[in-house]
mmCIF file of C-alpha atoms in Angstrom:
data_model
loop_
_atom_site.group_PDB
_atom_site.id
_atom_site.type_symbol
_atom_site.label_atom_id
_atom_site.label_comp_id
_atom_site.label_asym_id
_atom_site.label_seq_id
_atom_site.Cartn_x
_atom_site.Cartn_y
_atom_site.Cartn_z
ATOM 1 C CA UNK S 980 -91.862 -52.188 21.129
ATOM 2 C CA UNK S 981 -91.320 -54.387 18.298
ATOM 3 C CA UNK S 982 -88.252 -56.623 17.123
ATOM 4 C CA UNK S 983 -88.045 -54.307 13.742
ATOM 5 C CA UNK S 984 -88.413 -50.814 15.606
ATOM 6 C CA UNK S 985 -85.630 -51.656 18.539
ATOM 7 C CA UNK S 986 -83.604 -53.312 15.494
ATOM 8 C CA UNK S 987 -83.531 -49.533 13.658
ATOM 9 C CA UNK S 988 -83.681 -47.442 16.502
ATOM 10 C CA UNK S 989 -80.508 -49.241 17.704
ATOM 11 C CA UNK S 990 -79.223 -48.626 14.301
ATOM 12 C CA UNK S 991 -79.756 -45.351 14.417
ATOM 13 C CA UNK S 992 -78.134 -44.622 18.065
ATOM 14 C CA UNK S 993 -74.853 -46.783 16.309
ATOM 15 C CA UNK S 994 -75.010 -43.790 13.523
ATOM 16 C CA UNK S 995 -75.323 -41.291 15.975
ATOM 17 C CA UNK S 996 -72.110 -42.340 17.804
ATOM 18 C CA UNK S 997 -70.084 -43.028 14.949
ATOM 19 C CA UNK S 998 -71.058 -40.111 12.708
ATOM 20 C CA UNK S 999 -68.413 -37.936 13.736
ATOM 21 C CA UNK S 1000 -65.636 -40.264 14.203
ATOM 22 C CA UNK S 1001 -62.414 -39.239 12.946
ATOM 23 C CA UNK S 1002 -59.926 -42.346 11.559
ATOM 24 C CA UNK S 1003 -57.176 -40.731 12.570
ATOM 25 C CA UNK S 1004 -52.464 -41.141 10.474
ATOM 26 C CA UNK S 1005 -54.917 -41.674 13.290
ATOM 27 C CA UNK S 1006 -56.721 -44.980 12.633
ATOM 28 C CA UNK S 1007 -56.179 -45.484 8.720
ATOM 29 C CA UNK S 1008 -52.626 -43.964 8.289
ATOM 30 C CA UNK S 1009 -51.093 -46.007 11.061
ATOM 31 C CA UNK S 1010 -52.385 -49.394 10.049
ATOM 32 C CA UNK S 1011 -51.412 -48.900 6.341
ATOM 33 C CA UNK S 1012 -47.847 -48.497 7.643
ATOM 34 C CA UNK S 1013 -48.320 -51.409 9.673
ATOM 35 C CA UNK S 1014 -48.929 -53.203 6.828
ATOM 36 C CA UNK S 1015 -46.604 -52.403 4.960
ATOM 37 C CA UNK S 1016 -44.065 -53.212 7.436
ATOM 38 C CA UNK S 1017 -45.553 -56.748 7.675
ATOM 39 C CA UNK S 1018 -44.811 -57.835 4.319
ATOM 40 C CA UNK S 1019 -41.269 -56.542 4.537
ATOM 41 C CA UNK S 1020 -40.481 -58.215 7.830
ATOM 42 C CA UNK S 1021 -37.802 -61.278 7.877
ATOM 43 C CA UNK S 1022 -38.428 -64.771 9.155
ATOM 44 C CA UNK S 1023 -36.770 -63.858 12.523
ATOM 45 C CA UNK S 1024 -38.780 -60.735 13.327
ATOM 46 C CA UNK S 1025 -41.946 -62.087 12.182
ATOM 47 C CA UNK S 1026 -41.323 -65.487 14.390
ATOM 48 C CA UNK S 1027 -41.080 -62.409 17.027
ATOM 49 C CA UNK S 1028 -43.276 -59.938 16.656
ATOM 50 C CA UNK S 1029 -46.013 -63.112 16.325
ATOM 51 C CA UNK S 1030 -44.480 -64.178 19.730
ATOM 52 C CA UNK S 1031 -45.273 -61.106 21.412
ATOM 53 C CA UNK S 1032 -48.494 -60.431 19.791
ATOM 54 C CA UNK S 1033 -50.003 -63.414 20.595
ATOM 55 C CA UNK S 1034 -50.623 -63.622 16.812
ATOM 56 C CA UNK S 1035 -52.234 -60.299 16.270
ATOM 57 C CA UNK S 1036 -50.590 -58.094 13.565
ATOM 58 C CA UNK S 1037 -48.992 -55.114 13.721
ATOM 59 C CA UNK S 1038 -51.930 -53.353 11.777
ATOM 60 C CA UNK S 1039 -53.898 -54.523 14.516
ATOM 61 C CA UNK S 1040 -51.967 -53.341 17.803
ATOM 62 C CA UNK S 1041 -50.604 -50.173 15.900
ATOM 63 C CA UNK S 1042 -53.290 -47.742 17.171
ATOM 64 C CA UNK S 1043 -52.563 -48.578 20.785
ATOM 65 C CA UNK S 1044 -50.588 -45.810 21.696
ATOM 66 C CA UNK S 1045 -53.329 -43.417 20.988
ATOM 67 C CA UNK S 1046 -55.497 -45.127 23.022
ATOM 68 C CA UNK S 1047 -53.333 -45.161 26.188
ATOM 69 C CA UNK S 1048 -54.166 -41.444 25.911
ATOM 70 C CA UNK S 1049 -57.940 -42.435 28.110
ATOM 71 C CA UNK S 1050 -55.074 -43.915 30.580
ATOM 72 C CA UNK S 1051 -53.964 -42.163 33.421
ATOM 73 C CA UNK S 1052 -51.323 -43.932 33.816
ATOM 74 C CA UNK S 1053 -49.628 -42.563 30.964
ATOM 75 C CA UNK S 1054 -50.867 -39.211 30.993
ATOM 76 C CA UNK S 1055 -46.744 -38.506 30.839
ATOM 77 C CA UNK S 1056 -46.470 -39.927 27.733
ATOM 78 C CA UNK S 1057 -48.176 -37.607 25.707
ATOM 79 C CA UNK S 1058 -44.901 -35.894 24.859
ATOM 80 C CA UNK S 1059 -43.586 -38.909 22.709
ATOM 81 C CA UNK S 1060 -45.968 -38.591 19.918
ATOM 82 C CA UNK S 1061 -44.136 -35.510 18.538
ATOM 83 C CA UNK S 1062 -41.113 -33.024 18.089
ATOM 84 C CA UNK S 1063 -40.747 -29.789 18.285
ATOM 85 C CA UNK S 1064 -38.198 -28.681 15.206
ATOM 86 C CA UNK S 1065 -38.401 -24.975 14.550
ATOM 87 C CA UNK S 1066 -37.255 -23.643 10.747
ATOM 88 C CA UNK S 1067 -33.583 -23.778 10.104
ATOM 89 C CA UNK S 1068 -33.021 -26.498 12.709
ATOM 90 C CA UNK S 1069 -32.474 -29.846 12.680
ATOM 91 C CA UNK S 1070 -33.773 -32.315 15.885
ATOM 92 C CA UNK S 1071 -30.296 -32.545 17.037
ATOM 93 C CA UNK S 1072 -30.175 -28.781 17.202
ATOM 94 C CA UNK S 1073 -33.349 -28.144 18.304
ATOM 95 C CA UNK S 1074 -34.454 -27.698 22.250
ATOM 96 C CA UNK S 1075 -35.289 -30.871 23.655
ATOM 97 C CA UNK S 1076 -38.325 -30.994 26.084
ATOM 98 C CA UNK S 1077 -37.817 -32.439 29.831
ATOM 99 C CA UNK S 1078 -40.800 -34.797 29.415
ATOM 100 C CA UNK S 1079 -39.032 -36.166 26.154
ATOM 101 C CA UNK S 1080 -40.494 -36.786 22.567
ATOM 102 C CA UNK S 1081 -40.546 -38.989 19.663
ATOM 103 C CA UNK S 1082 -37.407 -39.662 18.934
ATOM 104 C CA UNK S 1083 -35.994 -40.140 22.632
ATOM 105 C CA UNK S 1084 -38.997 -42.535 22.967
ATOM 106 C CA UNK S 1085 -38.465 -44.385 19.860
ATOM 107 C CA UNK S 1086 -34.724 -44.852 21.156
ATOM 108 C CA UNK S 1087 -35.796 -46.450 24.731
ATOM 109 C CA UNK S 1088 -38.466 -48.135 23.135
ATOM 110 C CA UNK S 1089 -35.714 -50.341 21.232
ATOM 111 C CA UNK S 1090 -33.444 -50.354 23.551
ATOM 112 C CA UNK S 1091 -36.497 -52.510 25.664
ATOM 113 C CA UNK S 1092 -37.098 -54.771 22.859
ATOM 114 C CA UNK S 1093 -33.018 -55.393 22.327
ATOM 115 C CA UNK S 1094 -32.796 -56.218 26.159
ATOM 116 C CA UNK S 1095 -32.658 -59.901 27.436
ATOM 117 C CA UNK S 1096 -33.645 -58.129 31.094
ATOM 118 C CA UNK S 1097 -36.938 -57.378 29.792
ATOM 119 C CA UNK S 1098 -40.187 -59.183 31.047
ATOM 120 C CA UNK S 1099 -42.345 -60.372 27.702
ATOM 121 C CA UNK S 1100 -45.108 -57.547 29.245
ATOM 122 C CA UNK S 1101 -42.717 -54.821 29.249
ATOM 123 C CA UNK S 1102 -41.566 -55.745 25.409
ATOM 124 C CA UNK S 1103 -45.125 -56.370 24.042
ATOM 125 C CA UNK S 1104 -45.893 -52.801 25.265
ATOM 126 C CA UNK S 1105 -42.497 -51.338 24.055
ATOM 127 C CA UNK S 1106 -43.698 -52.924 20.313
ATOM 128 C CA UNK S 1107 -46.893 -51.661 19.915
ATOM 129 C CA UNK S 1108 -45.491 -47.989 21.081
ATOM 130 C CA UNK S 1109 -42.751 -48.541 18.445
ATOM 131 C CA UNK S 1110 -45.260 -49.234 15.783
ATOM 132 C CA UNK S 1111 -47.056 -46.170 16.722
ATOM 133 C CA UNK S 1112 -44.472 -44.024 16.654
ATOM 134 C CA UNK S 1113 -42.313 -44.769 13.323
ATOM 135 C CA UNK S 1114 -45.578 -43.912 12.150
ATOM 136 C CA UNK S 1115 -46.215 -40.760 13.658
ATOM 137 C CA UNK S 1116 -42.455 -39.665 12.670
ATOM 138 C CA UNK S 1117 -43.280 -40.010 9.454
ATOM 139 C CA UNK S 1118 -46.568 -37.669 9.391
ATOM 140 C CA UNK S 1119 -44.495 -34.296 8.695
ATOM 141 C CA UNK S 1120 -46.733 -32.234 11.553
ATOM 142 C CA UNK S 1121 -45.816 -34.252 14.070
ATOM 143 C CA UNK S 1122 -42.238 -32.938 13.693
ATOM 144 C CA UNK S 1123 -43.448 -29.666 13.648
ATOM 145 C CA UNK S 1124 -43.225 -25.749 14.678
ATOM 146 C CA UNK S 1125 -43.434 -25.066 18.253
ATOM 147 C CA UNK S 1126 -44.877 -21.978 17.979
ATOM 148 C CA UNK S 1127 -48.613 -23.619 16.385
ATOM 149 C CA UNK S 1128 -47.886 -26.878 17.857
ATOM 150 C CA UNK S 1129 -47.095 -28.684 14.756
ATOM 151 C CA UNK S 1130 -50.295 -27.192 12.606
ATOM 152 C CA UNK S 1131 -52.561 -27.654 15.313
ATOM 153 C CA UNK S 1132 -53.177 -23.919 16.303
ATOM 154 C CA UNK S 1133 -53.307 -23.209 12.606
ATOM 155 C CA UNK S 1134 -56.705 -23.269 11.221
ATOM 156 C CA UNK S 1135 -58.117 -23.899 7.731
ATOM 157 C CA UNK S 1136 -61.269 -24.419 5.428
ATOM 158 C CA UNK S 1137 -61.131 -28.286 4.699
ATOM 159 C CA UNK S 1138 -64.009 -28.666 1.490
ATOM 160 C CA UNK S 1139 -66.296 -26.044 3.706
ATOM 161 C CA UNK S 1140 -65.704 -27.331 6.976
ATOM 162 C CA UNK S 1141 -63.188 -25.515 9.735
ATOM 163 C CA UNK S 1142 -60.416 -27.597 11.202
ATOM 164 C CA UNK S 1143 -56.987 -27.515 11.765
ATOM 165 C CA UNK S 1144 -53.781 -28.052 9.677
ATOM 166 C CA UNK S 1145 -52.765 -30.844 11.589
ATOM 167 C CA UNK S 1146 -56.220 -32.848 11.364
ATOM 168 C CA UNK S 1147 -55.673 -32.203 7.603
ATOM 169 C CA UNK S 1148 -52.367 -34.135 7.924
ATOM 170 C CA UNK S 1149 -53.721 -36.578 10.939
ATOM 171 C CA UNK S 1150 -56.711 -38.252 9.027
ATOM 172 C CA UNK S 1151 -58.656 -35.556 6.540
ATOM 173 C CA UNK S 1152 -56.447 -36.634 3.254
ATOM 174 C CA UNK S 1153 -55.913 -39.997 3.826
ATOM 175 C CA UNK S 1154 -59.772 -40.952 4.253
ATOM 176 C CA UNK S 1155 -60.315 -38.738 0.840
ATOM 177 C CA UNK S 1156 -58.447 -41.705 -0.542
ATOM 178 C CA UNK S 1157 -61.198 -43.905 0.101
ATOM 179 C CA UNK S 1158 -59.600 -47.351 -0.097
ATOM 180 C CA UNK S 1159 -59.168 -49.843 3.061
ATOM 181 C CA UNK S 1160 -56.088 -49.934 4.658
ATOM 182 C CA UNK S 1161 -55.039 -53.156 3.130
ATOM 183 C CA UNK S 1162 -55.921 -51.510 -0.363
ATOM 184 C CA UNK S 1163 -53.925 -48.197 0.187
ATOM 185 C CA UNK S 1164 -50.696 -49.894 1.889
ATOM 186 C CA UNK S 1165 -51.061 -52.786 -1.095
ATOM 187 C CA UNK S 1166 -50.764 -49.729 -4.084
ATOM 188 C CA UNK S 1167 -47.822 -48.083 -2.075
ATOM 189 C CA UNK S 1168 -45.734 -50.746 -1.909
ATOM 190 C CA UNK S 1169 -44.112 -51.557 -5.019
ATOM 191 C CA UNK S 1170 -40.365 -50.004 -4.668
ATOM 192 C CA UNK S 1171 -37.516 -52.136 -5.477
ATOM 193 C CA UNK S 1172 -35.631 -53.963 -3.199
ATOM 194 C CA UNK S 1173 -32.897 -51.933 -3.667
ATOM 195 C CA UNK S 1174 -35.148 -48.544 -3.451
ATOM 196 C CA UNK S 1175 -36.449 -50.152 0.224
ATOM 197 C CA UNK S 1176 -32.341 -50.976 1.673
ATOM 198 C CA UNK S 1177 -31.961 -47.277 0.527
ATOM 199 C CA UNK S 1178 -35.052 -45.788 2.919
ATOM 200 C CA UNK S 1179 -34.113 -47.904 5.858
ATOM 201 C CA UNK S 1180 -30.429 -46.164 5.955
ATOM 202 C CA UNK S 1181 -30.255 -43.663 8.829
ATOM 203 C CA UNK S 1182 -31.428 -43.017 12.209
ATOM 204 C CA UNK S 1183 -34.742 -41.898 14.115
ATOM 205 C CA UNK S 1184 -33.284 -38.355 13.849
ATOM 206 C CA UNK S 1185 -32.353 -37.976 10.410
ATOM 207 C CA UNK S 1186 -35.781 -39.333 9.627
ATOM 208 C CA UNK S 1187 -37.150 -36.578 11.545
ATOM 209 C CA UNK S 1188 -35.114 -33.663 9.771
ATOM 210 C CA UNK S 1189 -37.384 -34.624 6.522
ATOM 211 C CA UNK S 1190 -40.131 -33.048 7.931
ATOM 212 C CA UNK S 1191 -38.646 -29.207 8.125
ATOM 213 C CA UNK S 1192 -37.870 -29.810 4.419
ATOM 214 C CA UNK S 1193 -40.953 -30.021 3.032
ATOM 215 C CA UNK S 1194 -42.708 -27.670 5.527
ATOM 216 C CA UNK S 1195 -43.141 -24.580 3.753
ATOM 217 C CA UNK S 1196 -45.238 -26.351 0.672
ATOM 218 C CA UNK S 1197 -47.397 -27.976 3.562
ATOM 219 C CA UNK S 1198 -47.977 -24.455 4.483
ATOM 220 C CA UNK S 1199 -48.957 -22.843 0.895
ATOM 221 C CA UNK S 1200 -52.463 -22.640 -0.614
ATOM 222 C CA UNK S 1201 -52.647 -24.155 -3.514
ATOM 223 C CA UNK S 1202 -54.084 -22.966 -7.609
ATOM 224 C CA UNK S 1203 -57.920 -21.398 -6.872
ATOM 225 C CA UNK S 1204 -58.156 -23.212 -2.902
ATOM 226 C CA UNK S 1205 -56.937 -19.974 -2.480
ATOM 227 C CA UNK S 1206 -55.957 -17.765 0.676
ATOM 228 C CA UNK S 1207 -58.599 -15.460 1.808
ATOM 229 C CA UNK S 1208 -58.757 -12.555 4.205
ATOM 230 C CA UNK S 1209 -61.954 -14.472 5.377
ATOM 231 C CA UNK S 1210 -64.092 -17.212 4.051
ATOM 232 C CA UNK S 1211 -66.462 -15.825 2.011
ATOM 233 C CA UNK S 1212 -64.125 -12.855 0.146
ATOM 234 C CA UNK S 1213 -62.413 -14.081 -3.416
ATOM 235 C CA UNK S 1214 -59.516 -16.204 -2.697
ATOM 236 C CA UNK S 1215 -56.017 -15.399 -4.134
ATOM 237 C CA UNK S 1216 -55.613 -17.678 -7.341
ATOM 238 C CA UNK S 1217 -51.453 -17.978 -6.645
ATOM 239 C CA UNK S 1218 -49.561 -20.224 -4.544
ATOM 240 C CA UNK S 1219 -49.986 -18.166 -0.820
ATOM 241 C CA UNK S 1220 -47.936 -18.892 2.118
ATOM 242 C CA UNK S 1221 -50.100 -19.168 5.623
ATOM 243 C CA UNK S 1222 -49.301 -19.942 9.359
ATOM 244 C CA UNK S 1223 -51.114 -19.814 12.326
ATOM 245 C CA UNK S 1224 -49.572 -16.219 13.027
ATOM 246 C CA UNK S 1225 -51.252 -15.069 9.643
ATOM 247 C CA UNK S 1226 -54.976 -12.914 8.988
ATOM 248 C CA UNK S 1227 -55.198 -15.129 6.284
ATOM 249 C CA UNK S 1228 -57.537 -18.418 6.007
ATOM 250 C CA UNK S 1229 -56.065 -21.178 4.104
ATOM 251 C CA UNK S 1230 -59.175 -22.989 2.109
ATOM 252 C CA UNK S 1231 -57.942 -26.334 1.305
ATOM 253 C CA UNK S 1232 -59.747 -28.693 -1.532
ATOM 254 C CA UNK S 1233 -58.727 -30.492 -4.576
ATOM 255 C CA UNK S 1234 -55.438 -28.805 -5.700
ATOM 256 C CA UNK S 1235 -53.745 -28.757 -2.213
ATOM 257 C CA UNK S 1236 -55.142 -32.686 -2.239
ATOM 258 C CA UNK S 1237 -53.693 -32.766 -5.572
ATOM 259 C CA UNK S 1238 -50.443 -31.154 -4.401
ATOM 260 C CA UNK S 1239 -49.708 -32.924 -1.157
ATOM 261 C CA UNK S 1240 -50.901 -36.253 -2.445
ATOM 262 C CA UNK S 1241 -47.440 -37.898 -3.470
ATOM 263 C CA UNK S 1242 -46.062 -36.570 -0.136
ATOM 264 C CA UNK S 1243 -48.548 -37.891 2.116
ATOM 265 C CA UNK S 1244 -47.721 -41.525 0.114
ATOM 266 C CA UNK S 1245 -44.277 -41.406 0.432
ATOM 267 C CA UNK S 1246 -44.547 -40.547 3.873
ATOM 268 C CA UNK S 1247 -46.899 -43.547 4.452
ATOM 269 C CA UNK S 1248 -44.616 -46.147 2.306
ATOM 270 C CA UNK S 1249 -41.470 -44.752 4.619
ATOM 271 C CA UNK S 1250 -42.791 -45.487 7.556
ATOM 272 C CA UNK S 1251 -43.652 -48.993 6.616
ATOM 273 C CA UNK S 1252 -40.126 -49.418 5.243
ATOM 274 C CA UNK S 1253 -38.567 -47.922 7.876
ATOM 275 C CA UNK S 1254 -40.509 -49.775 10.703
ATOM 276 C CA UNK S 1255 -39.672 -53.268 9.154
ATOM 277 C CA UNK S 1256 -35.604 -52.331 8.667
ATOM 278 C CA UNK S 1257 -36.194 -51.237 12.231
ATOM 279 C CA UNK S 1258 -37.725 -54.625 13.847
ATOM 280 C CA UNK S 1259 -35.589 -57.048 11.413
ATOM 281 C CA UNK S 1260 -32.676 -55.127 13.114
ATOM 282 C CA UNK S 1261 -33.628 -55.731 16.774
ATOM 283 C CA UNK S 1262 -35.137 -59.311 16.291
ATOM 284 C CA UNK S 1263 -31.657 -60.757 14.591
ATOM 285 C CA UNK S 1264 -29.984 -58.361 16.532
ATOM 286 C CA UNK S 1265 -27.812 -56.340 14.089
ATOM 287 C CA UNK S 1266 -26.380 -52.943 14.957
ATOM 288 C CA UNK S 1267 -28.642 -49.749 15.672
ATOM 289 C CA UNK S 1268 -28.006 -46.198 14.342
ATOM 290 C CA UNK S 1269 -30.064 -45.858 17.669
ATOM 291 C CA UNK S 1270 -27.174 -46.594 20.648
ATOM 292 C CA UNK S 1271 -24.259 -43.993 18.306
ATOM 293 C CA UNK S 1272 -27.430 -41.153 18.224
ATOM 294 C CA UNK S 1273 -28.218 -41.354 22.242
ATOM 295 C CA UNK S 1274 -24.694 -40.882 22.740
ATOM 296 C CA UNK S 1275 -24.686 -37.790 20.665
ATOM 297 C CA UNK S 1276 -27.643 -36.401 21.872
ATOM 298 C CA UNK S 1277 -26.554 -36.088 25.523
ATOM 299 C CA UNK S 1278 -22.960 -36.545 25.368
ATOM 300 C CA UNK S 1279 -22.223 -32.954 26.782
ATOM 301 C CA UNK S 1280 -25.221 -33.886 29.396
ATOM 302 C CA UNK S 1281 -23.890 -34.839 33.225
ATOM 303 C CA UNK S 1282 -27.211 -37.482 33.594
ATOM 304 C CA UNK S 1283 -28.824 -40.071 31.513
ATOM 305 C CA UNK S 1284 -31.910 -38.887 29.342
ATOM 306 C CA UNK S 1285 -34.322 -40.574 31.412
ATOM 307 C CA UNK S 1286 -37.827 -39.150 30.289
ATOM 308 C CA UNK S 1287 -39.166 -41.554 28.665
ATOM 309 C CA UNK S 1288 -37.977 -44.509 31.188
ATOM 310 C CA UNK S 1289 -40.042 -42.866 34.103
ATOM 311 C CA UNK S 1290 -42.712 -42.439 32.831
ATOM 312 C CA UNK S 1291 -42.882 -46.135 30.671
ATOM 313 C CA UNK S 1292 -41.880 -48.022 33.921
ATOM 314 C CA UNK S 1293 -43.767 -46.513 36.362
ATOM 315 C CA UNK S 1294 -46.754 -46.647 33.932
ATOM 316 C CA UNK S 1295 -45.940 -50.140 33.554
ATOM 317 C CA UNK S 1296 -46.012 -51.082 37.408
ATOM 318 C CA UNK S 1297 -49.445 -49.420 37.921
ATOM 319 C CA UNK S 1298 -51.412 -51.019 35.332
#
């Protein structure tokens, strides 16, 4: 075989594998909040967050969660990426799973990084999960209905193709943008300085009870996208309500894009915000909404919320 025909065929086995990769606030959508966070870090928690890197950025490292999923070891953590918020409650309110979720996580993640008891292992590991998840809080479905697991049992048309809401939310929109990660986080962040102090106000939970908010216009069709009784009849031409519990099939194109666009943004640009009040906060170690909100969260409780710590430690001591 010659240089020039193992050269292409390789090139066409690399196509092959890759063709159906999705970049999931998967790939793209986490490292544009990483990046914005970056640039709105302070000298302290950038000294830090270098330290424990080993120089990588956060853009880099803030995927790693998701890829623990491969990991048996932390099989139990798969319960950290999301809430479950039903309509009309807030996360306090809501039922709160025995294997824990995002916002329990997000508070024992901190608490590790705050902590001169932890080893430099156990707070590298508690970073990159933190990363992760300030970004996944911030993708509204991942704060989402029990009853189709946050848009994920609730299936639409995306441009022709079948998928799920959640997907939509996950990855579909944000590569429609089309720009690197560097490019989208760089023409999100231009809020005053007085606009960011505003967004980092509050705590994990209140950041979560902005999801239920918005909800119902995340689940409406959109100008002629149109809901259909099925895919080929004529669409409805008005703003239509779906769920996963409907017999209607949501066909999403440009006008829901259109629609959800300065959501999905926002959403994005918080996140960065957010994450950067958050690790300026731990690495000069000011006070944390976080230590007041596990108090309230299991004050009427006779144990310590301890989902979250299982599984993280003994995942730790087995890798």
């Amino acid at each position: 075989m010659g240089v020039s025909t193992w050269r292409m065929r390789l090139i066409l086995f690399i196509v092959f594998l890759t063709a159906g990769v999705i970049y999931p606030w998967g790939l793209r959508g986490h490292r544009v909040t990483a990046h914005i966070a970056e640039k709105h870090l302070n000298d302290k928690a950038r000294a830090a967050v270098a330290s424990l890197l080993g120089g990588e950025s956060l853009a880099r490292v803030a995927n790693e969660a998701d890829h623990l999923r491969s990991d048996s070891h932390f099989q139990c953590a798969a319960a950290f990426h999301y809430a479950s918020v039903d309509d009309g409650e807030t996360y306090k309110s809501s039922v709160k799973s025995p294997k824990g979720d995002i916002v329990r996580a997000l508070i024992y993640f901190e608490k590790i990084l705050r902590s001169k008891d932890s080893s430099q292992a156990k707070k590298q590991m508690a970073l990159k999960w933190l990363v992760h998840l300030i970004g996944d809080l911030h993708q509204p479905l991942h704060v989402g209905r029990s009853g189709d697991r946050g848009g994920n049992s609730t299936e639409v048309v995306w441009f022709g193709k079948k998928t799920n809401l959640h997907k939509v939310w996950d990855s579909e929109m944000i590569n429609d943008q089309e720009l690197s990660y560097t490019e989208f986080a760089d023409f999100l962040d231009k809020g005053t300085a007085e606009h960011v102090t505003s967004l980092q106000n509050g705590s994990y939970a209140d950041w979560a009870d902005e999801a239920p908010v918005v909800r119902a216009d995340i689940y409406t069709c959109h100008g002629k996208d149109g809901c259909c009784k099925n895919q080929n009849q004529k669409c409805r031409d008005n703003a239509t309500g779906f769920s996963g519990d409907s017999d209607l099939v949501a066909k999403l194109e440009y006008a829901y894009v259109e629609k959800q666009r300065p959501l999905l943004e926002r959403q994005l640009y918080r996140g960065g915000i957010r994450l950067a009040g958050v690790l300026n906060a731990i690495f000069t170690g000011a006070a944390s909404p976080s230590e007041k909100l596990a108090a309230d969260l299991f004050k009427d409780k006779k144990a310590p919320d301890t989902a979250a710590s299982d599984c993280f430690d003994k995942a730790m001591e087995k890798r």
